[in-house]
Coordinates of C-alpha atoms and ligand atoms in Angstrom, one line a residue:
M1 CA 150.1 97.7 121.8
A2 CA 149.4 93.8 121.9
R3 CA 149.1 92.0 118.7
S4 CA 148.7 88.6 117.6
M5 CA 150.0 87.2 113.8
V6 CA 146.9 85.9 111.5
V7 CA 147.3 83.4 109.0
F8 CA 145.5 82.6 106.1
Q9 CA 145.3 79.1 104.3
P10 CA 145.9 78.2 101.7
E11 CA 147.7 81.2 100.2
G12 CA 149.9 82.2 103.6
K13 CA 148.7 85.7 103.6
R14 CA 149.9 86.7 107.1
L15 CA 149.3 90.2 109.2
E16 CA 149.5 91.4 112.7
I17 CA 146.9 92.3 114.2
T18 CA 145.9 94.5 117.6
L19 CA 143.6 92.1 120.4
G20 CA 140.5 92.8 120.2
K21 CA 139.7 92.7 116.3
T22 CA 137.7 90.5 114.5
L23 CA 139.1 87.2 112.3
L24 CA 137.1 89.3 109.4
E25 CA 138.5 92.7 110.2
A26 CA 142.2 91.1 110.0
A27 CA 141.0 89.5 106.5
K28 CA 139.6 92.9 105.2
E29 CA 143.0 94.5 106.5
I30 CA 145.1 92.1 104.4
G31 CA 142.9 92.5 101.5
L32 CA 141.2 88.5 101.2
D33 CA 137.7 88.3 99.3
L34 CA 136.0 86.2 102.4
Q35 CA 132.4 86.9 101.8
S36 CA 130.4 89.1 104.7
V37 CA 127.0 89.7 103.0
C38 CA 125.4 91.0 106.0
G39 CA 127.8 93.3 107.2
G40 CA 129.8 91.2 109.5
R41 CA 126.1 91.1 112.0
G42 CA 126.4 87.3 111.7
T43 CA 123.1 86.6 110.0
C44 CA 124.4 85.4 106.8
G45 CA 126.7 82.3 107.7
K46 CA 128.7 83.1 104.5
C47 CA 132.2 84.3 106.8
R48 CA 133.0 80.6 107.3
V49 CA 136.3 79.9 108.2
I50 CA 138.3 77.0 109.9
L51 CA 140.2 77.3 112.7
R52 CA 143.6 75.2 112.3
Q53 CA 145.8 76.9 115.3
G54 CA 145.2 79.2 118.0
M55 CA 141.6 78.6 118.9
N56 CA 142.4 78.7 122.5
H57 CA 142.9 82.2 122.1
L58 CA 139.9 83.7 120.8
S59 CA 136.5 84.7 121.7
P60 CA 133.9 82.0 122.4
I61 CA 131.7 80.4 120.2
S62 CA 128.8 83.0 120.1
N63 CA 124.7 82.1 119.9
A64 CA 124.9 83.7 116.1
E65 CA 127.2 81.1 115.2
R66 CA 125.5 78.6 117.1
Q67 CA 122.2 79.4 114.6
S68 CA 124.5 79.2 111.4
L69 CA 126.7 76.3 112.3
T70 CA 126.4 72.2 113.4
E71 CA 127.4 70.9 115.8
S72 CA 129.8 68.9 114.1
E73 CA 131.0 72.0 112.3
I74 CA 131.5 73.1 115.2
K75 CA 133.6 69.9 116.1
N76 CA 135.7 70.4 113.2
G77 CA 137.1 74.1 114.0
F78 CA 134.1 75.9 111.6
R79 CA 133.9 79.6 113.1
L80 CA 132.1 82.3 111.7
A81 CA 135.1 85.6 110.9
C82 CA 132.9 88.3 112.2
Q83 CA 131.7 86.1 115.2
T84 CA 135.6 85.7 116.3
I85 CA 137.5 88.3 118.4
I86 CA 141.7 87.5 118.4
E87 CA 142.0 87.9 122.4
D88 CA 145.4 86.7 123.6
Q89 CA 148.3 86.7 121.8
S90 CA 149.3 84.2 119.8
T91 CA 149.6 83.3 116.2
I92 CA 146.5 81.7 114.9
V93 CA 146.1 79.8 111.7
V94 CA 142.8 80.2 109.6
E95 CA 141.8 78.2 106.5
V96 CA 139.7 80.2 104.0
P97 CA 137.3 77.4 102.1
Q98 CA 135.9 78.2 98.7
Q99 CA 132.8 78.4 99.4
S100 CA 133.6 81.7 101.6
R101 CA 135.5 83.4 98.9
V102 CA 133.7 86.0 96.9
G103 CA 135.1 84.8 94.0
K104 CA 135.5 86.0 90.0
Q105 CA 131.0 86.4 89.4
R106 CA 130.0 86.2 86.1
L107 CA 127.4 89.2 85.8
L108 CA 124.7 89.5 83.5
L109 CA 125.9 92.7 81.3
K110 CA 124.3 93.1 78.4
G111 CA 120.7 94.1 78.6
L112 CA 118.0 94.6 75.8
E113 CA 119.5 97.0 73.3
R114 CA 118.0 99.4 71.5
Q115 CA 119.5 101.6 68.3
V116 CA 120.6 104.9 69.6
E117 CA 121.2 107.4 67.1
L118 CA 125.3 108.8 68.0
M119 CA 124.8 112.4 69.7
P120 CA 127.6 112.3 72.6
S121 CA 128.0 114.7 74.9
V122 CA 131.4 115.2 73.9
R123 CA 133.1 115.7 70.3
K124 CA 136.6 116.4 69.8
F125 CA 138.1 119.4 67.1
V126 CA 141.2 119.6 65.9
I127 CA 142.4 122.9 66.0
H128 CA 145.4 125.0 63.9
L129 CA 146.2 128.0 65.8
K130 CA 147.5 131.4 65.0
K131 CA 151.1 132.0 66.3
P132 CA 151.2 135.2 68.6
S133 CA 153.4 138.2 67.4
L134 CA 154.5 141.2 68.6
K135 CA 152.2 142.8 66.7
E136 CA 149.0 140.4 67.8
V137 CA 149.8 139.4 71.5
K138 CA 146.6 137.8 72.3
S139 CA 146.3 135.5 75.4
D140 CA 146.7 132.0 74.7
A141 CA 143.3 130.8 76.0
D142 CA 141.8 133.5 74.2
R143 CA 143.5 132.6 70.8
L144 CA 142.1 129.4 71.0
L145 CA 138.1 130.2 71.7
D146 CA 137.6 132.7 69.2
T147 CA 139.3 130.3 67.1
I148 CA 136.9 127.5 68.2
R149 CA 134.4 129.7 67.8
D150 CA 135.0 131.0 64.0
L151 CA 134.2 127.2 63.4
T152 CA 131.5 126.0 65.6
G153 CA 130.0 129.5 65.9
K154 CA 130.0 128.3 70.0
E155 CA 131.1 130.6 72.9
L156 CA 133.0 128.1 75.2
K157 CA 134.1 128.4 79.1
I158 CA 137.2 126.8 79.7
D159 CA 137.0 124.4 82.3
Y160 CA 140.0 125.2 85.0
E161 CA 142.1 122.4 85.1
T162 CA 142.3 122.6 81.1
L163 CA 143.1 126.5 81.3
K164 CA 146.1 125.5 83.2
K165 CA 147.7 123.6 80.8
I166 CA 147.0 125.8 77.7
P167 CA 150.1 127.3 77.6
H168 CA 152.3 124.1 77.7
I169 CA 150.1 122.0 75.4
I170 CA 149.8 124.6 72.6
R171 CA 153.3 124.7 72.0
E172 CA 154.0 121.3 72.7
G173 CA 151.5 120.9 69.3
N174 CA 153.2 123.7 67.6
W175 CA 149.8 125.6 67.5
T176 CA 147.9 122.7 66.5
V177 CA 145.9 120.9 69.5
T178 CA 143.2 118.6 69.8
A179 CA 140.1 120.1 71.9
I180 CA 137.0 118.4 73.5
L181 CA 133.9 119.9 73.9
W182 CA 131.2 118.6 76.4
M183 CA 127.1 119.6 75.3
D184 CA 129.2 122.3 73.1
R185 CA 129.4 125.0 75.9
E186 CA 132.6 123.9 77.7
L187 CA 136.1 123.0 76.7
I188 CA 137.1 120.4 78.9
S189 CA 140.5 119.1 77.4
I190 CA 143.1 119.5 75.0
K191 CA 145.7 117.5 73.8
P192 CA 148.7 118.4 71.9
G193 CA 148.6 117.7 68.0
E194 CA 146.0 116.0 65.8
Y195 CA 144.0 113.5 67.8
L196 CA 141.0 112.9 67.1
R197 CA 140.3 108.8 66.2
D198 CA 139.7 107.6 70.2
L199 CA 136.9 109.3 72.0
Y200 CA 135.2 106.9 75.1
G201 CA 132.9 106.9 77.6
L202 CA 132.0 104.8 80.2
A203 CA 128.1 103.8 81.9
V204 CA 127.8 102.4 84.7
D205 CA 125.4 100.6 86.8
I206 CA 125.3 100.6 90.7
G207 CA 123.2 98.2 91.9
T208 CA 122.9 97.1 95.8
S209 CA 124.9 94.2 94.9
K210 CA 126.5 94.8 92.1
L211 CA 128.6 97.1 89.7
A212 CA 128.8 97.2 86.2
A213 CA 131.1 98.8 83.9
Y214 CA 130.8 99.5 80.2
L215 CA 133.4 101.2 78.3
V216 CA 132.1 102.7 75.2
D217 CA 133.4 104.0 71.9
L218 CA 131.7 107.4 71.3
N219 CA 132.6 107.5 67.6
M220 CA 131.1 104.1 66.8
G221 CA 128.7 103.6 69.7
E222 CA 130.1 100.0 70.9
I223 CA 131.2 98.4 73.7
V224 CA 135.0 97.9 73.6
A225 CA 135.5 96.6 77.5
T226 CA 133.3 95.5 79.9
A227 CA 133.9 95.0 84.1
S228 CA 131.6 94.0 86.9
A229 CA 132.5 93.5 90.8
A230 CA 130.5 92.7 94.0
N231 CA 129.4 96.6 95.1
P232 CA 132.2 96.8 97.6
Q233 CA 129.4 98.3 100.2
I234 CA 127.8 95.0 101.0
P235 CA 130.1 94.8 104.3
Y236 CA 128.0 97.9 105.2
G237 CA 125.1 96.0 104.9
E238 CA 123.1 93.8 102.2
D239 CA 119.9 95.6 101.9
V240 CA 119.4 100.1 100.8
I241 CA 118.4 100.2 104.9
S242 CA 120.9 99.0 106.9
R243 CA 123.1 101.0 104.7
I244 CA 120.9 103.9 105.2
S245 CA 121.5 102.4 108.8
F246 CA 125.0 102.6 108.6
V247 CA 125.3 106.2 107.6
M248 CA 122.7 107.6 110.0
K249 CA 124.9 106.0 112.7
G250 CA 128.0 108.5 112.1
E251 CA 128.8 111.4 111.2
T252 CA 132.1 110.4 108.8
N253 CA 129.5 107.4 107.4
L254 CA 128.0 108.4 104.8
E255 CA 131.9 110.2 103.3
E256 CA 133.2 106.3 103.8
L257 CA 130.8 105.1 102.0
H258 CA 130.8 107.4 99.2
R259 CA 134.6 106.6 99.1
V260 CA 134.0 103.1 99.1
I261 CA 131.8 102.4 95.7
V262 CA 133.6 105.8 94.1
T263 CA 137.2 103.1 94.6
G264 CA 135.1 100.3 93.4
I265 CA 134.0 102.2 90.5
N266 CA 137.5 103.3 89.8
Q267 CA 138.6 100.0 90.0
L268 CA 136.2 98.8 87.4
I269 CA 137.7 102.0 84.9
R270 CA 141.2 100.8 85.4
E271 CA 140.4 97.2 84.1
S272 CA 138.1 97.9 81.4
C273 CA 140.9 100.4 80.3
E274 CA 143.2 97.7 80.3
K275 CA 141.2 95.5 78.7
A276 CA 140.6 98.2 75.6
R277 CA 144.0 99.3 75.8
I278 CA 143.3 102.8 76.8
Q279 CA 144.5 104.7 79.4
T280 CA 142.1 105.7 81.7
E281 CA 142.3 109.9 80.6
E282 CA 140.8 108.9 77.7
I283 CA 137.3 108.4 79.2
C284 CA 135.9 112.3 78.5
D285 CA 132.0 111.7 79.2
S286 CA 130.8 108.6 82.0
T287 CA 126.4 108.8 83.3
I288 CA 125.7 106.7 86.1
V289 CA 122.8 105.1 87.5
G290 CA 121.2 103.5 90.5
N291 CA 118.0 103.2 93.1
T292 CA 118.0 106.3 94.5
A293 CA 119.9 105.3 97.9
M294 CA 122.7 104.2 95.6
H295 CA 122.6 107.4 94.1
H296 CA 122.7 109.5 96.4
I297 CA 125.9 107.9 98.9
F298 CA 127.7 107.9 95.4
L299 CA 127.1 111.8 95.4
G300 CA 127.4 112.2 99.3
I301 CA 123.8 113.1 99.3
P302 CA 122.2 111.8 102.9
P303 CA 119.8 109.3 101.9
T304 CA 118.7 109.3 105.5
Y305 CA 114.9 111.2 104.3
V306 CA 114.5 108.8 101.5
S307 CA 114.0 106.1 104.1
L308 CA 111.1 108.2 105.6
S309 CA 107.9 108.9 104.6
P310 CA 106.4 110.2 102.5
Y311 CA 110.1 109.0 101.0
P312 CA 111.4 112.3 98.9
A313 CA 114.3 111.8 97.4
A314 CA 116.9 114.8 97.7
L315 CA 117.0 115.1 94.0
Q316 CA 114.7 114.1 91.8
S317 CA 116.7 115.9 88.1
S318 CA 119.4 114.6 86.7
V319 CA 123.4 116.1 87.7
D320 CA 126.4 116.9 85.6
I321 CA 129.7 116.9 88.2
K322 CA 132.9 117.0 87.5
A323 CA 134.2 113.5 88.1
R324 CA 137.4 114.9 89.7
E325 CA 134.9 116.5 92.5
L326 CA 133.2 112.8 92.9
G327 CA 137.0 111.0 92.9
V328 CA 135.8 109.2 89.8
Q329 CA 139.4 108.5 87.7
I330 CA 138.8 109.8 84.3
N331 CA 139.6 112.5 82.0
R332 CA 140.4 115.6 84.8
G333 CA 138.5 117.8 82.4
A334 CA 135.3 115.3 82.0
Y335 CA 131.8 115.2 83.8
V336 CA 129.6 112.3 85.3
H337 CA 126.3 112.9 84.3
V338 CA 123.5 111.2 87.0
L339 CA 120.1 110.2 85.3
P340 CA 117.6 111.5 87.4
N341 CA 115.3 109.6 89.9
I342 CA 111.8 109.1 90.4
A343 CA 111.1 109.0 94.1
G344 CA 111.1 106.1 96.9
F345 CA 113.9 103.8 96.2
V346 CA 112.5 104.1 92.9
G347 CA 115.6 105.2 91.3
A348 CA 118.0 106.7 87.9
D349 CA 118.4 102.9 87.7
A350 CA 114.4 102.1 86.9
V351 CA 114.6 105.3 84.7
A352 CA 116.8 103.2 82.5
D353 CA 115.3 100.5 82.7
A354 CA 112.3 102.0 81.1
L355 CA 114.8 104.1 78.4
A356 CA 116.0 100.6 77.2
T357 CA 112.2 98.7 77.5
E358 CA 110.8 101.6 76.3
I359 CA 107.5 101.2 78.8
Y360 CA 107.0 104.2 78.3
R361 CA 105.5 104.0 74.5
S362 CA 103.8 101.0 74.5
E363 CA 100.6 101.2 73.2
A364 CA 99.5 97.9 75.6
I365 CA 100.0 98.0 78.8
S366 CA 103.3 95.9 79.9
M367 CA 104.8 95.8 83.3
L368 CA 109.0 95.9 84.0
V369 CA 110.0 93.9 87.3
D370 CA 114.1 94.8 87.8
I371 CA 114.8 92.2 90.6
G372 CA 117.8 92.6 92.8
T373 CA 118.6 92.8 96.3
N374 CA 115.8 96.1 95.5
T375 CA 113.5 95.4 93.0
E376 CA 111.6 98.1 90.9
I377 CA 108.1 97.4 89.5
M378 CA 106.7 99.3 87.1
L379 CA 103.3 99.2 85.5
G380 CA 101.8 101.3 82.1
S381 CA 102.0 101.8 78.5
K382 CA 102.4 104.9 77.0
D383 CA 99.2 106.9 78.6
W384 CA 100.5 106.5 82.4
L385 CA 103.0 104.5 84.5
V386 CA 103.1 103.8 87.9
A387 CA 106.1 102.6 90.3
C388 CA 107.5 100.8 93.2
S389 CA 109.9 99.4 94.8
C390 CA 109.8 96.5 97.2
A391 CA 113.0 94.7 99.4
S392 CA 113.3 91.9 98.0
G393 CA 116.0 90.7 100.0
P394 CA 119.6 89.1 98.2
A395 CA 118.0 86.0 98.1
F396 CA 117.4 85.4 94.3
E397 CA 121.5 86.5 94.5
G398 CA 122.3 83.5 96.4
A399 CA 122.7 85.7 99.6
Q400 CA 121.0 84.1 102.6
I401 CA 120.6 80.7 101.6
K402 CA 122.4 77.7 102.7
H403 CA 124.8 77.1 99.4
G404 CA 123.6 80.3 97.6
M405 CA 126.4 81.7 95.9
R406 CA 126.9 84.9 93.5
A407 CA 127.1 82.9 89.4
A408 CA 129.9 81.9 88.8
T409 CA 132.0 79.3 87.5
G410 CA 130.5 75.9 89.7
A411 CA 127.4 77.6 90.2
I412 CA 124.4 75.7 90.1
E413 CA 122.5 77.7 87.6
H414 CA 119.3 75.3 86.0
V415 CA 118.3 72.6 88.6
W416 CA 115.0 69.7 87.7
I417 CA 113.5 66.9 89.4
N418 CA 112.0 63.7 88.1
P419 CA 109.0 62.9 89.9
E420 CA 108.9 59.7 89.3
T421 CA 112.2 59.2 90.5
V422 CA 113.1 62.1 92.8
E423 CA 116.5 62.1 91.0
V424 CA 117.7 65.4 90.2
G425 CA 119.4 66.6 87.0
Y426 CA 121.7 70.3 87.1
K427 CA 123.5 72.6 84.9
T428 CA 126.7 74.4 85.8
I429 CA 128.3 77.9 84.8
D430 CA 130.8 76.7 82.7
D431 CA 129.9 73.3 83.7
A432 CA 132.4 72.7 86.5
K433 CA 131.6 71.0 89.2
P434 CA 129.1 72.6 91.2
S435 CA 130.1 74.6 94.4
G436 CA 126.5 75.9 94.7
L437 CA 123.4 77.6 93.9
C438 CA 123.1 81.0 91.9
G439 CA 119.5 82.6 91.5
S440 CA 118.2 81.0 88.2
G441 CA 119.2 77.7 90.2
I442 CA 117.9 78.4 93.8
I443 CA 114.3 79.5 91.2
D444 CA 114.5 76.6 89.1
A445 CA 115.2 74.2 92.2
V446 CA 112.2 75.3 94.1
A447 CA 109.7 74.8 90.7
A448 CA 110.8 71.6 90.5
L449 CA 110.4 70.4 94.5
L450 CA 107.0 71.9 93.6
K451 CA 106.2 69.9 90.6
A452 CA 108.1 66.6 92.0
K453 CA 105.6 67.3 95.2
I454 CA 108.5 67.2 97.4
I455 CA 107.2 70.7 99.3
T456 CA 103.7 71.8 99.5
L457 CA 102.5 74.9 98.0
E458 CA 102.7 76.2 101.7
G459 CA 106.8 76.0 101.1
R460 CA 106.8 72.5 103.4
F461 CA 108.7 69.2 102.9
N462 CA 105.9 66.8 102.8
S463 CA 106.2 64.7 105.3
G464 CA 105.3 61.3 103.3
L465 CA 107.7 61.5 101.3
E466 CA 110.8 58.6 101.8
T467 CA 114.5 59.4 99.3
P468 CA 117.6 59.6 101.0
R469 CA 117.3 62.6 99.2
I470 CA 115.3 64.6 102.4
R471 CA 117.2 64.3 105.3
R472 CA 115.9 65.7 108.7
N473 CA 118.1 67.0 111.7
E474 CA 117.8 68.4 114.9
K475 CA 117.5 71.9 112.8
T476 CA 116.4 71.8 109.6
V477 CA 114.8 69.6 106.9
E478 CA 116.8 69.9 103.7
F479 CA 117.1 67.9 99.7
V480 CA 120.2 67.2 98.4
I481 CA 120.6 69.0 95.3
A482 CA 124.0 67.5 94.6
W483 CA 125.7 64.7 96.4
R484 CA 129.3 65.1 97.8
D485 CA 131.1 63.4 95.7
E486 CA 129.8 65.2 92.7
T487 CA 130.9 68.6 94.1
S488 CA 133.9 71.0 94.0
T489 CA 133.5 71.7 97.8
K490 CA 133.3 68.1 99.1
N491 CA 130.0 68.8 100.8
D492 CA 126.5 68.0 99.8
I493 CA 124.4 71.0 98.3
V494 CA 121.4 71.1 99.8
I495 CA 117.9 73.5 99.7
T496 CA 116.9 73.6 103.4
Q497 CA 113.6 74.4 104.7
N498 CA 115.0 77.5 105.7
D499 CA 116.3 78.6 102.4
I500 CA 112.6 77.6 101.1
R501 CA 111.3 80.0 103.7
E502 CA 113.7 83.1 102.0
V503 CA 113.1 82.3 98.4
Q504 CA 109.0 82.4 99.4
K505 CA 110.0 86.1 101.2
A506 CA 111.3 87.2 98.3
K507 CA 109.1 86.3 95.8
A508 CA 106.1 87.2 98.0
A509 CA 107.8 91.2 98.3
I510 CA 108.2 90.9 94.4
Y511 CA 104.9 89.6 93.8
T512 CA 102.9 92.2 96.4
G513 CA 104.7 95.4 94.9
A514 CA 103.1 93.7 91.1
S515 CA 99.5 93.2 92.9
I516 CA 99.1 96.3 94.3
L517 CA 100.3 98.7 91.7
M518 CA 97.3 96.1 89.0
K519 CA 94.9 96.9 92.1
R520 CA 95.8 100.3 92.4
M521 CA 95.1 100.8 88.7
D522 CA 92.6 98.6 87.7
V523 CA 94.2 96.2 85.7
K524 CA 94.2 92.5 86.0
S525 CA 96.9 89.8 84.4
Q526 CA 94.6 89.4 81.3
D527 CA 95.7 92.9 80.7
I528 CA 98.9 92.3 80.7
Q529 CA 100.1 92.2 76.8
K530 CA 104.3 92.1 78.4
I531 CA 106.3 91.1 81.9
F532 CA 110.0 92.7 81.2
V533 CA 112.1 90.6 83.6
A534 CA 115.4 92.7 84.0
G535 CA 118.2 91.9 86.6
A536 CA 122.0 90.4 86.5
F537 CA 121.4 87.4 87.5
G538 CA 123.8 85.9 85.5
N539 CA 121.7 83.4 83.3
Y540 CA 118.2 83.4 81.8
V541 CA 115.8 82.8 85.5
D542 CA 113.2 80.5 83.5
P543 CA 110.1 82.3 83.1
Q544 CA 107.9 79.4 83.7
S545 CA 110.0 78.3 87.1
G546 CA 109.8 82.2 88.1
K547 CA 105.9 81.7 86.9
I548 CA 105.7 78.1 88.8
I549 CA 106.6 79.8 92.6
G550 CA 104.2 82.8 91.7
M551 CA 107.4 85.6 91.9
F552 CA 105.6 87.5 88.8
P553 CA 101.5 87.7 87.7
D554 CA 100.1 85.0 85.9
V555 CA 100.3 85.7 81.7
P556 CA 101.2 83.6 79.3
L557 CA 104.8 82.6 78.5
Q558 CA 105.4 84.0 75.8
N559 CA 104.4 87.4 77.3
I560 CA 107.5 87.2 79.5
Q561 CA 110.9 88.6 78.0
F562 CA 114.2 87.9 79.8
V563 CA 115.8 91.5 78.9
G564 CA 118.6 91.0 81.3
N565 CA 120.5 93.6 82.6
T566 CA 118.2 96.7 81.3
A567 CA 119.9 99.6 84.0
G568 CA 123.0 99.4 81.8
S569 CA 121.6 99.1 79.2
G570 CA 119.9 102.6 79.7
A571 CA 122.6 103.4 80.7
R572 CA 124.5 103.2 78.0
M573 CA 122.2 104.9 75.7
A574 CA 122.0 107.8 77.9
L575 CA 126.2 107.7 77.1
L576 CA 125.2 107.8 73.3
S577 CA 122.8 110.1 73.3
T578 CA 121.7 113.5 74.5
E579 CA 118.3 113.2 73.3
M580 CA 117.9 109.7 75.4
R581 CA 119.4 112.2 78.5
R582 CA 116.3 114.5 77.4
L583 CA 113.8 111.7 77.7
A584 CA 114.9 109.9 80.5
E585 CA 114.4 112.9 82.1
E586 CA 110.5 113.7 80.8
V587 CA 110.0 109.8 81.6
A588 CA 111.1 110.6 85.0
K589 CA 108.6 113.2 85.7
R590 CA 105.4 111.1 83.8
I591 CA 106.6 108.3 86.1
E592 CA 103.8 108.4 89.2
Y593 CA 105.5 106.7 92.9
L594 CA 103.5 104.1 94.8
E595 CA 104.3 103.7 98.2
L596 CA 104.0 100.3 99.1
G597 CA 103.7 100.4 103.2
A598 CA 101.0 102.8 102.7
D599 CA 98.4 100.1 101.1
P600 CA 95.9 98.6 103.5
D601 CA 95.9 95.3 102.1
F602 CA 99.7 95.2 102.3
Q603 CA 100.4 92.8 104.9
K604 CA 97.5 91.0 104.1
E605 CA 98.9 90.5 100.7
F606 CA 102.0 89.5 100.9
L607 CA 101.2 86.9 103.3
N608 CA 99.2 85.5 100.3
A609 CA 101.7 86.0 98.1
T610 CA 104.0 83.8 100.7
Y611 CA 102.4 80.6 99.5
F612 CA 103.5 79.1 96.2
P613 CA 102.2 80.2 93.6
H614 CA 99.4 82.2 96.0
K615 CA 96.9 81.6 98.5
E616 CA 94.3 82.6 95.9
F617 CA 95.3 79.6 93.6
G618 CA 92.9 81.3 91.2
R619 CA 95.1 84.2 90.4
F620 CA 97.6 81.6 89.0
P621 CA 95.0 79.7 86.1
N622 CA 97.8 78.3 84.2
V623 CA 100.2 77.3 87.4
A624 CA 97.5 75.4 88.5
K625 CA 97.6 73.6 85.7
L626 CA 101.2 72.2 86.4
L627 CA 100.3 72.1 90.2
R628 CA 96.9 70.4 90.4
K629 CA 96.0 71.3 94.4
D630 CA 95.7 67.2 94.9
Ligands
LIG1 FE1 129.8 87.0 109.3 FE2 127.7 87.6 108.0 S1 127.1 86.0 108.9 S2 129.6 88.1 107.7

């Protein structure tokens, strides 16, 4: 079969690849961390590479590339890796610029912490066994179970893998073993000798775009290590709908997405165990949360019907499954506890949010907005709770934004603009030279452009304003946030008209969800005593900026609390306490799911919400003071 050689610079990584494959496929095959947010459909423009050799042996520039790249970029050899097919035998040399790499992202791992009384599902016992004799030849397993029953009063069953180890281990430990019990129902692991000290568990939040794992000491209730990564399913589609479509397209596709996510989780397990210097085998329990689609795919359950009216989940209740059956590499006998779902895309992560914020026991009406590619919104109090989800897209995670990036070193996270001089100030993560804008930076930048009247309430650049920072070209209008001599990329960092459109769509999706819940429950902004804003942006979103762009209802600033990654916090609470698991089950049943698409006002409400802060300015009286319509 005819093959070509592809060399990726600056690393010099090379591989031979069959003709007909794309440069993105070549990059994946060799393990290069090239961004591919749209899954190779040519729409995100993130997989840019620069051709240094062999351009005549590749497919011609596609329409998708003409949309994403400027004429001068094309002249200088820029291509989208997902669109570039290797057609002839040759050596192709490709440079991968820093902006096209996934990079190490900084995730906001911690969320609001609640004190939980330690009641883990696993506990350890040291057991001294009586040696068998010719007069007493009880089997090894019965000897062990009878001794445990005498100590605890519990009748246990034995995990099959553990059963196979019993004869050797009890003799290796000279008839003293440490046993690990799960829910006082099952003997899931034994070790020779006394080994009481450490007992670990793992909580994982599977976000549509991000994975976060927390390794927790179950004796102390403390996090001992964390690890995070981009969700490795992203190349298959950036949002839940595109991943479900992928599942529906082929018989083995569900299996493939399941395998990819489990591989990603195993990578985080290894990373966190290395940090804590423990063996993966020492993790004896785990909890998982995610939206319904992520939940189903993780469990290998088809998520197909969740996306079809009336949007039922395949499974609502929590479930305990042996980690080894799912391929999760922790203790062979350990279980994975998957928290319960609600309905539609409002899944176990929203239940975890509710646990962490305690919205379910609040006297006053509160709202919870967990912003991600899929945003969950919950409204209510101790008396009632309703929830919905909206497809807000990945704009606030830096995707579909020209110079958007994940929250990593060099990302601009805060922006301010002097309305008199139009001069821009910004702050980057780790105070490094800027290389792009992360979610909080994008929200700040748009709010600052609005406050300085550089963009209008309709989201268009103010045509009367003359400043070198505003550039108009054949394709778009853009505003320079950082000049090239300030940046690490040696290119200007800009925010374009299209970026503003993406922000308008994302924030309108969120606000529409919030307003439809409020309308259904007859709640006004002034009735909401607290808005919890959750999400793993990488840093705190300035609530003022969020309010200015009209992302959530106009409540006094002090009523907005940024709570970080509460889905992760809730998963940890359930790891630490079986009582929290019971509570999660109860709360999930109490939350009523509302399908936004079924609301007759949805379209109108969404269009009105694309204005800054909203077409009905009166809904945002506090913001109106800042953005006077003059
Ligand atoms: Fe190539 Fe998105 S444009 S992966």
